[in-house]
Short mmCIF file of C-alpha atoms in Angstrom, two decimals:
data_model
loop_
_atom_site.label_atom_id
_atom_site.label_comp_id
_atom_site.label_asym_id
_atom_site.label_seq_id
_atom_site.Cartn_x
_atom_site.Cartn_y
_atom_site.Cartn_z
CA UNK A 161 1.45 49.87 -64.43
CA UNK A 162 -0.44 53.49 -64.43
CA UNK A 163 1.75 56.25 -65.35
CA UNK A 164 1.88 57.62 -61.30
CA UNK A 165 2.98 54.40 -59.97
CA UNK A 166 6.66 54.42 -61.31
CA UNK A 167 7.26 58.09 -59.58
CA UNK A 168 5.40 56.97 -56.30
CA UNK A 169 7.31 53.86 -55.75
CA UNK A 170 10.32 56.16 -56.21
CA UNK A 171 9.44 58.59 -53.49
CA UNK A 172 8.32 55.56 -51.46
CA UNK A 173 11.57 53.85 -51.81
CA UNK A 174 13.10 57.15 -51.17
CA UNK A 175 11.74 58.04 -48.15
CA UNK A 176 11.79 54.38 -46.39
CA UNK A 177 16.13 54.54 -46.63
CA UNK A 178 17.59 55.28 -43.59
CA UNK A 179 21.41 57.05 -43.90
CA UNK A 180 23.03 53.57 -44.00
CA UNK A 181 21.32 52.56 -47.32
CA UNK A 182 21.91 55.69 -49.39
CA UNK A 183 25.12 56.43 -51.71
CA UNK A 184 23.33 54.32 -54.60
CA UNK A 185 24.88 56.15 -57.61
CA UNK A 186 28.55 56.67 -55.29
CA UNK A 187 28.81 52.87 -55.49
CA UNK A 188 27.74 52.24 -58.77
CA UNK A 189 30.80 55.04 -59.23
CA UNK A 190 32.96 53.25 -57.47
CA UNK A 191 32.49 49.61 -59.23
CA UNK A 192 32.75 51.37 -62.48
CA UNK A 193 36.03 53.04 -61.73
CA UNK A 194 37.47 49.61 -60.67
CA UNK A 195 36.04 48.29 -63.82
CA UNK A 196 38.09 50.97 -65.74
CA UNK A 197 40.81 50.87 -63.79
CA UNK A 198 41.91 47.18 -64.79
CA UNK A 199 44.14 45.67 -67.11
CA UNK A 200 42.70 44.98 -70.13
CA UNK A 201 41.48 41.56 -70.24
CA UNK A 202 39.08 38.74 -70.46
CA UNK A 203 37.32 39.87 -66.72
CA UNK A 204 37.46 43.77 -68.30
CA UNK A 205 35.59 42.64 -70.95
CA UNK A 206 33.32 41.24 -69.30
CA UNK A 207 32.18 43.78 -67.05
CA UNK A 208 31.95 45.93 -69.59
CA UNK A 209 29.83 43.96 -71.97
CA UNK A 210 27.77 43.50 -68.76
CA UNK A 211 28.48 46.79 -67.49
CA UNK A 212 24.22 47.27 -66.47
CA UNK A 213 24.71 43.81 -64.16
CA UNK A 214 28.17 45.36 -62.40
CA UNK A 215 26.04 48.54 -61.76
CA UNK A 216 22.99 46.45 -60.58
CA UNK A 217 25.27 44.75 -58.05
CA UNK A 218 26.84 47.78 -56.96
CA UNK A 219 23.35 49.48 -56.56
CA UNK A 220 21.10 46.26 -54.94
CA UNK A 221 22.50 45.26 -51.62
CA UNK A 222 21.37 48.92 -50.43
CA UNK A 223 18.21 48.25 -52.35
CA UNK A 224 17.24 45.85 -49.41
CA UNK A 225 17.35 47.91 -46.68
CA UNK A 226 14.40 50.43 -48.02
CA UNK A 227 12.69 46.67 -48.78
CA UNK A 228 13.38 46.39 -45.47
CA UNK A 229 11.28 48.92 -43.71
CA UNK A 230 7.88 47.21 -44.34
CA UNK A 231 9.55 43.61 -44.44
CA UNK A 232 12.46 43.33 -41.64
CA UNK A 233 13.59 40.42 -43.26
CA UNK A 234 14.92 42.06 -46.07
CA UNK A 235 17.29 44.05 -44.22
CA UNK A 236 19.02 41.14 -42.58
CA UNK A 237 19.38 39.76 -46.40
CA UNK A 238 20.88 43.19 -47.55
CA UNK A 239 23.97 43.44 -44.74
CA UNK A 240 24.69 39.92 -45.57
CA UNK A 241 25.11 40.50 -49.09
CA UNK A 242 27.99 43.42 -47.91
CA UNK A 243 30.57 41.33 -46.70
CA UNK A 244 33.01 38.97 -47.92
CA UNK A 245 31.44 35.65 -47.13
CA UNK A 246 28.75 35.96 -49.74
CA UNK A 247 31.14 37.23 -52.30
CA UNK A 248 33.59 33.95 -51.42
CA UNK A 249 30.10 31.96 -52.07
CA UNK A 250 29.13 33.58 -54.92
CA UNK A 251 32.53 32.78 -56.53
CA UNK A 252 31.95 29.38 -55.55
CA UNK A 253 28.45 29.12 -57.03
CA UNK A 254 29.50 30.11 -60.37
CA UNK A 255 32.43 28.03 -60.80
CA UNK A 256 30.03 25.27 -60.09
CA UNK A 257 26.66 26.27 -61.62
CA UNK A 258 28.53 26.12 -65.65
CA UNK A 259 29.63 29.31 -65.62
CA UNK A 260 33.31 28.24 -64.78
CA UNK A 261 32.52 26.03 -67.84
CA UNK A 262 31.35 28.82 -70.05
CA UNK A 263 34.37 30.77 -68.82
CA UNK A 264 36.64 27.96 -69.78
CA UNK A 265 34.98 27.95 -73.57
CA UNK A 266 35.26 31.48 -73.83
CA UNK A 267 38.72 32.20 -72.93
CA UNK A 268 40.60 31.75 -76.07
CA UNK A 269 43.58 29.87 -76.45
CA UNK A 270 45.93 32.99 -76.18
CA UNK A 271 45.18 34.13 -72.55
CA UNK A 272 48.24 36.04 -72.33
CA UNK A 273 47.19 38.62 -74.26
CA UNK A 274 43.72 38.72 -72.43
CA UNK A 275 41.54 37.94 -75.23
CA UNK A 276 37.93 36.44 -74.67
CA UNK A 277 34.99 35.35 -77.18
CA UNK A 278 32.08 36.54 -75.78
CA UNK A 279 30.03 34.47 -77.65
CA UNK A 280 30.58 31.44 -75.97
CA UNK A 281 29.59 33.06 -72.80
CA UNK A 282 25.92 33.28 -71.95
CA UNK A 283 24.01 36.21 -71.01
CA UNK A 284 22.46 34.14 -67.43
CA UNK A 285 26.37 33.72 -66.96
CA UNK A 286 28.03 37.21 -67.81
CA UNK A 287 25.18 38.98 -66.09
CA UNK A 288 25.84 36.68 -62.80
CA UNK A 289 29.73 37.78 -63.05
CA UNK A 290 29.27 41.58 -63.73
CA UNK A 291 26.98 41.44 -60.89
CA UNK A 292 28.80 39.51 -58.89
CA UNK A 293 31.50 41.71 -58.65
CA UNK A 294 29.37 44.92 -58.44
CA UNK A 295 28.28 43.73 -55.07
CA UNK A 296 31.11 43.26 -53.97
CA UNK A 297 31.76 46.63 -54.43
CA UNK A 298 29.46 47.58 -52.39
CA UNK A 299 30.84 46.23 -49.22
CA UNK A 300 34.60 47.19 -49.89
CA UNK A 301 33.76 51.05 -50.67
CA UNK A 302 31.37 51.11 -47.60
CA UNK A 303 34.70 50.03 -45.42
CA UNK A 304 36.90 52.48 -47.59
CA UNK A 305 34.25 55.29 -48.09
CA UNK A 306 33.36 55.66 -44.23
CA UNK A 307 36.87 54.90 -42.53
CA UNK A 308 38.57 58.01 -44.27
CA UNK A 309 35.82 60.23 -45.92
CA UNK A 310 32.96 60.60 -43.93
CA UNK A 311 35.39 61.60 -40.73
CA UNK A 312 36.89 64.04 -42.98
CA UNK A 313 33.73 65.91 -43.63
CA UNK A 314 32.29 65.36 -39.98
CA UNK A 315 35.83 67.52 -38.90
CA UNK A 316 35.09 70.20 -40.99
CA UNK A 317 31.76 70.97 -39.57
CA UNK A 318 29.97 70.22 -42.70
CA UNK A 319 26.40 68.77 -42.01
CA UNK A 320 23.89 67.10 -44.77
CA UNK A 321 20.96 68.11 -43.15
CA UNK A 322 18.50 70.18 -44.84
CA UNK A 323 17.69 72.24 -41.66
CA UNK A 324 21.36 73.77 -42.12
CA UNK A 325 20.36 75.17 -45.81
CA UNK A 326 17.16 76.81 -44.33
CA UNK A 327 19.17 78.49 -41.35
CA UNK A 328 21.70 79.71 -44.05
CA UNK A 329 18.88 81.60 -46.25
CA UNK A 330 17.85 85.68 -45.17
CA UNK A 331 15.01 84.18 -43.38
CA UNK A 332 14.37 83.69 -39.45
CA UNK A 333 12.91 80.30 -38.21
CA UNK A 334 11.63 79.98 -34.88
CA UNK A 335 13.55 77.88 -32.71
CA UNK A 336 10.77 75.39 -32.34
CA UNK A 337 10.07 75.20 -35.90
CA UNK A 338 13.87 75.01 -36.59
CA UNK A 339 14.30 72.08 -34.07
CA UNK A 340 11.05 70.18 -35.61
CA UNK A 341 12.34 70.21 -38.99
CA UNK A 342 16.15 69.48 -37.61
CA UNK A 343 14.52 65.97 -36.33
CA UNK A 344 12.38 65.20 -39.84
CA UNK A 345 15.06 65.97 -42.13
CA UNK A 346 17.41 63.55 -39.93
CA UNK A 347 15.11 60.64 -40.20
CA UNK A 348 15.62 60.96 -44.28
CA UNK A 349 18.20 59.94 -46.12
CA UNK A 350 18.27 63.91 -46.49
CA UNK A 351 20.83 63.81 -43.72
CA UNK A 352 23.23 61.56 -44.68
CA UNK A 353 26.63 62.20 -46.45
CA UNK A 354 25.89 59.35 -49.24
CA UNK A 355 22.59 60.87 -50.17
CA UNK A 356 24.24 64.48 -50.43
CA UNK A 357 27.26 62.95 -52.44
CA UNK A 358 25.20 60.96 -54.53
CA UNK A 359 23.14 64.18 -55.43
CA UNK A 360 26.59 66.07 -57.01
CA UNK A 361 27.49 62.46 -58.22
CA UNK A 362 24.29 62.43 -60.67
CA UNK A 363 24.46 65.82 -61.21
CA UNK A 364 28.16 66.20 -62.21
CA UNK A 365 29.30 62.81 -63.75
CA UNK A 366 25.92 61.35 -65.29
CA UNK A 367 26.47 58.54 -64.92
CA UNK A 368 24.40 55.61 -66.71
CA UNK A 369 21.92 55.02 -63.62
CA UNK A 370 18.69 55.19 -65.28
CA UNK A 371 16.47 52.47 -63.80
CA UNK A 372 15.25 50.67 -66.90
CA UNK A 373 19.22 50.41 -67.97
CA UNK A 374 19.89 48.07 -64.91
CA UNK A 375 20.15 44.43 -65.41
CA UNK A 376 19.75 41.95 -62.65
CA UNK A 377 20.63 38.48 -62.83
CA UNK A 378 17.62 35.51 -62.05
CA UNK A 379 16.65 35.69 -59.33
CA UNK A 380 17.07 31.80 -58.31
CA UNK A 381 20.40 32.02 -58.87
CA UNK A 382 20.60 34.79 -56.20
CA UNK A 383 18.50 32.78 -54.23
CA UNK A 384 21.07 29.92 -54.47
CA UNK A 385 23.99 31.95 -53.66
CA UNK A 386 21.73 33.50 -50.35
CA UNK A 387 21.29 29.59 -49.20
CA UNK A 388 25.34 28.95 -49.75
CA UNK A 389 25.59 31.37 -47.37
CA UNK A 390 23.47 31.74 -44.95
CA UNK A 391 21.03 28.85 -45.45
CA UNK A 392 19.44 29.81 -42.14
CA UNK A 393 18.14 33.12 -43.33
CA UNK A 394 15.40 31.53 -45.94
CA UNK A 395 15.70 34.15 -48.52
CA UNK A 396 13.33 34.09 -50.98
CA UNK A 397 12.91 35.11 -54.76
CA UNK A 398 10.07 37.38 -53.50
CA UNK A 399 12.78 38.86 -50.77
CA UNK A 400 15.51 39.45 -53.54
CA UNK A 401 12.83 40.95 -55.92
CA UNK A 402 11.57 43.71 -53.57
CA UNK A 403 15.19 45.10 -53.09
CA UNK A 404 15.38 45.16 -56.76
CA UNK A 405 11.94 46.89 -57.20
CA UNK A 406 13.23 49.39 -54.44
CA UNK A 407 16.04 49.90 -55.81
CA UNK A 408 15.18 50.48 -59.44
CA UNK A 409 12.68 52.93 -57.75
CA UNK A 410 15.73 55.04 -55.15
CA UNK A 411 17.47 55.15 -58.53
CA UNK A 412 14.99 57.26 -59.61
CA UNK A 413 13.79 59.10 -57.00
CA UNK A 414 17.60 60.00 -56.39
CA UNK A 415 18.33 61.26 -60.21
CA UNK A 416 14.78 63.33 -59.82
CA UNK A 417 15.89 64.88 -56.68
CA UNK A 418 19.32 65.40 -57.72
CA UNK A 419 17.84 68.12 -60.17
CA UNK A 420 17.45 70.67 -57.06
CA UNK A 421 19.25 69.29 -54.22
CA UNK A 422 22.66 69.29 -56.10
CA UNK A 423 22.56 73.22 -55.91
CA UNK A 424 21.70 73.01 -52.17
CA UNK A 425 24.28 70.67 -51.02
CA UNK A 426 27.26 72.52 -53.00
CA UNK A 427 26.24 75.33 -51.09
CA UNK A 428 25.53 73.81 -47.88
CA UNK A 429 28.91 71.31 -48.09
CA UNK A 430 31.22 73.22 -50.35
CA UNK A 431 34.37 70.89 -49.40
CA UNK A 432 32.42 67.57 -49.47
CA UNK A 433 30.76 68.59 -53.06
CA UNK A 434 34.49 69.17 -54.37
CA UNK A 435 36.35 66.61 -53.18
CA UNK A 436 33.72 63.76 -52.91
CA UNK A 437 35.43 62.43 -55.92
CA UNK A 438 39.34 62.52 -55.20
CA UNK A 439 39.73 62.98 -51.90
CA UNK A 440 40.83 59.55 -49.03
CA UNK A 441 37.93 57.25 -49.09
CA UNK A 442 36.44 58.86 -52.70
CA UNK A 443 35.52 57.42 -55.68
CA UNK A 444 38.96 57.44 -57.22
CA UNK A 445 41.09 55.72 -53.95
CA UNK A 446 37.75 53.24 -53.40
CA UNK A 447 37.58 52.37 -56.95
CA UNK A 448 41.56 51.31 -57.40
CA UNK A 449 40.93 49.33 -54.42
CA UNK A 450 38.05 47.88 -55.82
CA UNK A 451 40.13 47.20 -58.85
CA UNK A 452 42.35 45.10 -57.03
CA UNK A 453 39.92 43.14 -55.17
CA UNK A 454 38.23 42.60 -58.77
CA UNK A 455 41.90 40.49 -59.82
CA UNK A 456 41.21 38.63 -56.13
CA UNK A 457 38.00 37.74 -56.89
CA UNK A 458 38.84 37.01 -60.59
CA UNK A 459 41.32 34.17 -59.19
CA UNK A 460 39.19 33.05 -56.93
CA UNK A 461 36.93 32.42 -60.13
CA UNK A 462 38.89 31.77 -62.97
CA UNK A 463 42.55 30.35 -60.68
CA UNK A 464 44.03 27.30 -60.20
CA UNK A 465 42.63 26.21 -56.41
CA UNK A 466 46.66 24.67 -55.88
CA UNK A 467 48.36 28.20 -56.39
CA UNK A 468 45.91 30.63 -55.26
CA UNK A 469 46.72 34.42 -55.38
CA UNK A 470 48.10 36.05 -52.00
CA UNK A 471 46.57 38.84 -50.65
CA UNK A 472 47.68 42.22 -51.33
CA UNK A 473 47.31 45.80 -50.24
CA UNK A 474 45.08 47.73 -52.16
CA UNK A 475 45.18 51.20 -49.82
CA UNK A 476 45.57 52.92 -46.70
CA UNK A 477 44.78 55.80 -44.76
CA UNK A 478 46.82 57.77 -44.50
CA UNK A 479 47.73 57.13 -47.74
CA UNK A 480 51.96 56.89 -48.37
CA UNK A 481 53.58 60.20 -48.93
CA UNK A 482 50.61 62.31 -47.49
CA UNK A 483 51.11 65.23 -45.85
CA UNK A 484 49.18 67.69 -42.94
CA UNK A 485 47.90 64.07 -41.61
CA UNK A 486 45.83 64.74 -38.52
CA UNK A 487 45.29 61.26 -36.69
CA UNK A 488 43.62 60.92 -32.92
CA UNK A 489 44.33 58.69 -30.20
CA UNK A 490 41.37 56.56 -29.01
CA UNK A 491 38.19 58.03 -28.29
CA UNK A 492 34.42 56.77 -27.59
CA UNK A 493 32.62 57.06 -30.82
CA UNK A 494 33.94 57.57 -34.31
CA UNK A 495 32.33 60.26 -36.26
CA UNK A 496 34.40 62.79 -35.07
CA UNK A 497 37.57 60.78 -35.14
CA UNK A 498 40.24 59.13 -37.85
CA UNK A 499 43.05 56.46 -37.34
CA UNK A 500 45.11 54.77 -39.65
CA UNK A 501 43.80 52.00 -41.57
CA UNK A 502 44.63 49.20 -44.45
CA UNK A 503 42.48 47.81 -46.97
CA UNK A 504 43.18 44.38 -48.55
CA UNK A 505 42.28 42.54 -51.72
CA UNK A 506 40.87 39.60 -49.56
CA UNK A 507 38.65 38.93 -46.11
CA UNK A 508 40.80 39.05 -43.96
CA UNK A 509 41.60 36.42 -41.41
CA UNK A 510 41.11 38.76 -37.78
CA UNK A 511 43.08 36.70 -35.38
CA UNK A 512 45.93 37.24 -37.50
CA UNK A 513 45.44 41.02 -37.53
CA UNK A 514 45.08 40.98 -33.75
CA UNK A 515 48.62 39.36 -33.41
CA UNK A 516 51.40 41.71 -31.79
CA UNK A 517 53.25 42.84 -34.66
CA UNK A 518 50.86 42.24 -37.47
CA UNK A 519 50.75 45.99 -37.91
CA UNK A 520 53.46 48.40 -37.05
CA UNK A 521 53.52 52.39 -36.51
CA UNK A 522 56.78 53.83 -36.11
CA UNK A 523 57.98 57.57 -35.16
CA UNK A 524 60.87 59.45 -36.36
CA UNK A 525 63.30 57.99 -34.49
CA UNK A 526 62.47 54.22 -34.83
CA UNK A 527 60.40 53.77 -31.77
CA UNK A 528 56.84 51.68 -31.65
CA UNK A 529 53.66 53.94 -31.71
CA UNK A 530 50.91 52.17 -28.89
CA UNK A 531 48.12 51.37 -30.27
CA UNK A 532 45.41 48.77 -30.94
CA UNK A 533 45.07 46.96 -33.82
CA UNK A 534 40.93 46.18 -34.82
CA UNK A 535 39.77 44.03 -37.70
CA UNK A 536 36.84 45.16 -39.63
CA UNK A 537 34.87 48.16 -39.93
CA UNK A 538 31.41 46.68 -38.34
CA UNK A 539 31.93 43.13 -38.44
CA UNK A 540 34.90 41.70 -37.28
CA UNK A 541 35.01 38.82 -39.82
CA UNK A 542 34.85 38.83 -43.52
CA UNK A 543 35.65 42.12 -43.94
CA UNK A 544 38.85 43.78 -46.16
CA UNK A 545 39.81 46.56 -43.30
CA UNK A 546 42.01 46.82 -40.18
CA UNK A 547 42.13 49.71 -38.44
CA UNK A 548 44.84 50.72 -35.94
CA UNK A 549 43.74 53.02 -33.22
CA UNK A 550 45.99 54.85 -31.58
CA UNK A 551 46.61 55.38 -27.62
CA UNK A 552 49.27 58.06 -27.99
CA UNK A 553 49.29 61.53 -29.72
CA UNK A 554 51.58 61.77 -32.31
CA UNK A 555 54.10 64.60 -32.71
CA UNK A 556 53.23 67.49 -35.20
CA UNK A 557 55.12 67.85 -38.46
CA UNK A 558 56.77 64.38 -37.99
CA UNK A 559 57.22 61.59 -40.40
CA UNK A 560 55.53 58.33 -39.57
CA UNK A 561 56.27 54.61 -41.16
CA UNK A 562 53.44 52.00 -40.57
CA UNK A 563 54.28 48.32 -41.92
CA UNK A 564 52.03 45.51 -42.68
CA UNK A 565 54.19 42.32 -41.85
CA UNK A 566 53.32 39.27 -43.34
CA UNK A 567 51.88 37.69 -40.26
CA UNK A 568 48.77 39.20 -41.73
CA UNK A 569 46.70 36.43 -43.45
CA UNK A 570 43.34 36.47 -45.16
CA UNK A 571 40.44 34.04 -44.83
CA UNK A 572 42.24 30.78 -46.46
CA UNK A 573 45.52 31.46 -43.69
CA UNK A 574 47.64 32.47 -47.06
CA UNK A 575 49.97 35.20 -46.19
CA UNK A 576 49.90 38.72 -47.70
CA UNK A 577 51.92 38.81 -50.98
CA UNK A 578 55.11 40.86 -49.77
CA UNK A 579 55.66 43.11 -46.47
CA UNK A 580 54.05 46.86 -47.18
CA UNK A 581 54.72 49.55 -45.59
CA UNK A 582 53.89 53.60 -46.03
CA UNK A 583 54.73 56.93 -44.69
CA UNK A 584 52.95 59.90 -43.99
CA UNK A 585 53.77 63.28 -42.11
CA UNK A 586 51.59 64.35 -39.99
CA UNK A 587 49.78 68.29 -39.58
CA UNK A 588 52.29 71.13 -38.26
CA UNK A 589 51.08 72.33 -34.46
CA UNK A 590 48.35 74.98 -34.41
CA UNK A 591 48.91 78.10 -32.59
CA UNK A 592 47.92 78.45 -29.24
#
């Protein structure tokens, strides 16, 4: 490959994402969080001897939407590979393609104390694990990531778009000319929250996202856990190997850019730049809830199928004991707009979310908040998220209980682990 290529394909791949497929180096942040964020154990060990596989995972469902610009076909195969149906298969793929086997050999014969010889694991197999789970990742953080933080930036008036900077500098653009670059900037990734998070991401935490460093798994296994799936949708090797050439490339083109645009987008989203990181829906809430999907996940690999794990909580919004909560009734639209919402360890099983009394709000004084309950964040099945949108305003400076029952079951009908519930008080009244 000439020297040029490398930084082309970068700018190519960068400029082909549309604002659903950025957030790379977020994710990857996110996975690697949950990995830390575990007990210490045979599947932490694991991911972290494989930690370039768990970021290659977290990083290559995106990878197939910018694939997916010149071949439409890719795209379908990326928003597959987000939800919880492929990550069910994929578990199910390795416990019968040897790995399980592998695993079996390599977990010593003191598992209580989490110990695991590596060397009786292959590379083909710890690669398809790390990986495994860093795609899952990706799916979970997009439900957590977009439910709390996004709205919370969209509220404050803070706007990615490049257009905004230029307005901001001691310079006068024509309103035409203003307008013009308004629309180019917004059909870039330029104007989307991930790619202006991802920019202070690389910037502040360095993380280990240099292109050469990831590892993906073969690609026929891939392949193999595609056809489990979704046999209908004929992906290829070819298919899978584009969104890994893209997104080796958006890695790139990302950590160049991040160079200048991190000092633009702390200036241009001061609140979003400082609180990307801890704030509902960051990389901190996503990634414990990505840690406890990680123990789901490592069950549904490692468990005995006659007592598998029940589902558990693993976050809400608003999260328990917050406080200055501001939550909406109903409206067309979401981008401007929050509810409450849970998160679980499992897919979730959406008729039993939909039941009356699945989900509970309560006010002050004991009385049922209205409200709808709605599985999912974009897809109603498969996915780790309920949402509970609200048809009455709730009163200001009041304390709020909201209780998962255990009617709520995930994919398999097993009931969650114990009854949850949380708190929250909501924002005083503002001044007329």
């Amino acid at each position: 490959m000439k020297p040029m290529r490398p930084l082309l394909a970068a700018l190519l791949a960068l400029t082909s994402f549309g604002a659903q497929a950025a957030g790379m180096a977020t994710h990857a942040a996110m996975a690697d969080f949950g990995r830390d964020a575990l007990d210490d154990g045979p599947l932490k060990t694991i991911l972290t001897a494989h930690r370039p596989a768990l970021l290659a995972g977290a990083i290559h469902p995106d990878g197939g939407y910018g694939s997916g610009a010149a071949f439409p076909e890719d795209r379908e195969m990326a928003e597959r590979a987000h939800w919880g149906d492929f990550s069910i298969q994929f578990m199910a793929y390795l416990r019968e393609s040897g790995c399980s086997g592998e695993l079996k050999t390599a977990l010593v014969k003191r598992p209580a104390i989490g110990l695991i010889d590596l060397a009786a694991l292959s590379d083909r197999c710890g690669q398809l694990i790390a990986y495994a789970f860093g795609n899952a990742d990706n799916g979970l953080t997009d439900e957590t990531w977009d439910a709390q933080f996004e709205p919370e930036v969209r509220r404050r008036g803070e706007d990615p778009n490049p257009a905004v900077f230029l307005a901001q500098l001691p310079l006068s653009l024509p309103g035409p000319l203003k307008d013009a670059l308004t629309q180019l900037f917004a059909a870039t990734p330029m104007n989307a929250i991930e790619y202006a998070m991802d920019m202070v991401n690389i910037a502040e935490r360095k993380l280990v996202l240099d292109a050469p460093t990831l590892v993906f798994p073969p690609s026929n296994d891939l392949v193999a856990v595609f056809a489990r799936n979704r046999p209908e949708q004929g992906v290829t090797v070819a298919m899978v190997e584009r969104a890994q050439v893209v997104s080796r490339a958006a890695v790139q083109a990302e950590s160049l850019a991040a160079l200048v645009e991190q000092v633009r987008v702390r200036r241009q989203m001061p609140w979003a730049a400082a609180n990307y990181y801890t704030a509902p829906g960051g990389v901190v809430q996503s990634g414990y809830a990505v840690a406890g999907m990680y123990r789901q996940l490592w069950d549904l690999l490692t468990g005995d199928p006659a007592q598998p794990l029940a589902p558990t909580v693993v976050g809400s919004y608003p999260g328990h004991g917050a406080l200055d909560v501001q939550l909406d009734p109903a409206h067309d639209g979401w981008t401007q707009h929050r509810w409450l919402h849970v998160f679980f360890s499992a897919s979730m099983d959406a008729a039993s979310l939909e039941q009356s009394g699945a989900i509970c709000l309560f006010d002050p004084d004991g009385r049922r908040v209205g409200g709808v309950i709605e599985p999912g964040s974009w897809s109603r099945d498969y996915a780790h998220t309920v949402k509970f949108r609200l048809n009455e305003t709730l009163k200001p400076n009041a304390r709020y209980t909201a209780v998962v029952t255990s009617k709520v079951k995930d994919y398999r009908g097993l009931a969650l682990e114990r009854p949850y519930s949380f708190s929250f008080t909501t924002a005083r009244a503002t001044a007329p």
